[in-house]
XYZ file of C-alpha atoms in Angstrom:
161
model
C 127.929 15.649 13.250
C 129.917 17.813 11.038
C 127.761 18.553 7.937
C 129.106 20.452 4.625
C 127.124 21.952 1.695
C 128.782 22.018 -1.813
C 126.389 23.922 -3.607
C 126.308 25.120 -7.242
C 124.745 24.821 -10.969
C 126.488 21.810 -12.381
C 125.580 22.595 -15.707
C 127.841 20.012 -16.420
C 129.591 18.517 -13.398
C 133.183 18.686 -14.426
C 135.977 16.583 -13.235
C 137.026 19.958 -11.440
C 133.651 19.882 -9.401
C 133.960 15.766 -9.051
C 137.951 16.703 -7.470
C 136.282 19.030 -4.704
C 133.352 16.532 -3.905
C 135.856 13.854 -3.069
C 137.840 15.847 -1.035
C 135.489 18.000 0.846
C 133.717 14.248 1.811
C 136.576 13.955 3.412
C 136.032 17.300 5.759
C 132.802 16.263 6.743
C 130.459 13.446 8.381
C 127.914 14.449 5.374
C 128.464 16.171 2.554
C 125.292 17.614 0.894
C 126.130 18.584 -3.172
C 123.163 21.295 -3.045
C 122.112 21.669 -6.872
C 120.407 25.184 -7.506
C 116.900 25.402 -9.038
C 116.880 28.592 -10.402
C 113.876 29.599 -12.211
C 115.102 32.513 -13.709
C 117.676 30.903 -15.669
C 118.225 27.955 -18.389
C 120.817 25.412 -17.571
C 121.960 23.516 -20.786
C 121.106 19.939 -18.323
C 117.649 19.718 -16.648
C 117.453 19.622 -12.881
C 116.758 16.149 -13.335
C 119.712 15.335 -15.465
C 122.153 17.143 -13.132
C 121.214 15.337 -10.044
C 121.554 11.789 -12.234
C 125.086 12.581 -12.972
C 125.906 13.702 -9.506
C 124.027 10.662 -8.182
C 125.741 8.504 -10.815
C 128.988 9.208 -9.886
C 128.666 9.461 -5.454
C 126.640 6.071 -5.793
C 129.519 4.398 -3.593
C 129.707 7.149 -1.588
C 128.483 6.948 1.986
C 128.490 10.538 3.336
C 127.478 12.303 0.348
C 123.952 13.309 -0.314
C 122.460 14.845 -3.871
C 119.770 17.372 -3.559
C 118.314 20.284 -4.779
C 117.584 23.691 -3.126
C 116.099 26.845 -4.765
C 116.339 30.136 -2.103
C 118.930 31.640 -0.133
C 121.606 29.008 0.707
C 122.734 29.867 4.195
C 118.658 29.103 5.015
C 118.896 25.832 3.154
C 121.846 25.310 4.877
C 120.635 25.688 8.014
C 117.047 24.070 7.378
C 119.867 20.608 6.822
C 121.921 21.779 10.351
C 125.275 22.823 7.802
C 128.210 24.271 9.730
C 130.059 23.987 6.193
C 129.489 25.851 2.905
C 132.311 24.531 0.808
C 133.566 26.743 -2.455
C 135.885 25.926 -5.032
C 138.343 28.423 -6.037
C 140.608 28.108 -9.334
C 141.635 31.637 -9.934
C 142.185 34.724 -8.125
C 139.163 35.817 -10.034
C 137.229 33.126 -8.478
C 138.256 34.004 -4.911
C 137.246 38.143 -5.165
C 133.698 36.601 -6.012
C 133.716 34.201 -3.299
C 135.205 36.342 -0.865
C 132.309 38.571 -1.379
C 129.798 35.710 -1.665
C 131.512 34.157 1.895
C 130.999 37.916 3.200
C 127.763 37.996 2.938
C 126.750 34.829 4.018
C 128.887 35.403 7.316
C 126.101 38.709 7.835
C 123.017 36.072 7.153
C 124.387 33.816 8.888
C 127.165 34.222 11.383
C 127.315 30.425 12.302
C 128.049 29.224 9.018
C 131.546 29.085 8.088
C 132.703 29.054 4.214
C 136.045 26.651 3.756
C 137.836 27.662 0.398
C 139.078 24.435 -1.365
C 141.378 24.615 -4.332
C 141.101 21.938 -7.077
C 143.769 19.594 -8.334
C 146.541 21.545 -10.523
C 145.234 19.506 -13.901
C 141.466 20.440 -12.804
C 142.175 24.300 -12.443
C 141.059 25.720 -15.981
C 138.123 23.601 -16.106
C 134.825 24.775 -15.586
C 130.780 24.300 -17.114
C 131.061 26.739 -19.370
C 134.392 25.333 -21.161
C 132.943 22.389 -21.284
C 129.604 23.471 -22.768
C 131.821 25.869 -25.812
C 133.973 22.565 -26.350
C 130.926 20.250 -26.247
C 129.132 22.105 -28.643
C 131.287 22.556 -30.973
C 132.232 19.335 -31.017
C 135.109 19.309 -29.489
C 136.770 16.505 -27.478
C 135.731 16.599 -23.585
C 137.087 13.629 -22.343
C 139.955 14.985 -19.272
C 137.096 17.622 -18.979
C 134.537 15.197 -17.509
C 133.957 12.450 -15.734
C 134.484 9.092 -17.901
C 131.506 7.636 -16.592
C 129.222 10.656 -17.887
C 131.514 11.566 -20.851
C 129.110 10.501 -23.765
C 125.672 11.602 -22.127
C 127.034 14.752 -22.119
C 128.761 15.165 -25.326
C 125.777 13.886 -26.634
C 123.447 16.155 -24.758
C 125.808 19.453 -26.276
C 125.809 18.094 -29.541
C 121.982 17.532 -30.184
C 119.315 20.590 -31.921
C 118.823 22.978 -29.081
């Protein structure tokens, strides 16, 4: 069984992360979205609230799997039996991280490949912390987000921190 992790924050899931889920489900027999717990930081979205919207929108989906990990990911990864870490990549700036990232995680763990998808032309600019700047300011996020979780999230970004 071929089995892929998509890990990241999600702090929100964009339609640019939603593009690469679909298509990297596609890649694999399961597909595991791996959303970080990182103590040390403060996501705008709970844990809880991040897995909901992930859950919400691969509820038809029959090889994709929600979960959370907190750690190194290549030992997550192979804790679940991963071949597949699976990146997104919108910019040249994006790939000299992940290139480094995918380096790294090829010394951990030599067995563990890292496939490089690119998202959808329209999804390219967008990432979390767009949407978070637009969101709180009020700005429009619809073609930013996911219809289906559009108003949770505006509403989350608009309410007293």
């Amino acid at each position: 069984m071929r089995v892929g992790i998509y890990p990241g924050s999600f702090d929100p899931v964009t339609l640019g992360h939603w593009d690469l889920i679909q298509r990297a489900a596609k890649l694999v027999d399961r597909l595991i979205v791996g959303v970080l717990h990182n103590p040390a930081k403060t996501p705008t979205f709970s844990l809880d609230e991040r897995m909901d919207f992930l859950k919400t929108l691969s509820k038809d989906c029959q090889n994709i799997e929600i979960a959370t990990f907190h750690g190194l990911l290549v030992k997550y990864a192979r804790q679940q039996g991963a071949q597949f870490i699976i990146r997104g990549v919108r910019a040249f700036s994006d790939f000299e991280y992940e290139f480094q990232m995918a380096l790294t995680n090829r010394k951990l763990a030599p067995e563990l490949e890292t496939v490089f998808l690119m998202p959808k032309e329209e999804n390219s600019v967008i990432s979390s912390r767009i949407v978070r700047e637009v969101g709180t300011m009020g700005g429009e996020i619809s073609g930013l987000v996911p219809e289906i979780l559009r108003d949770r999230i505006a509403t989350k970004l608009l309410s007293p921190k």
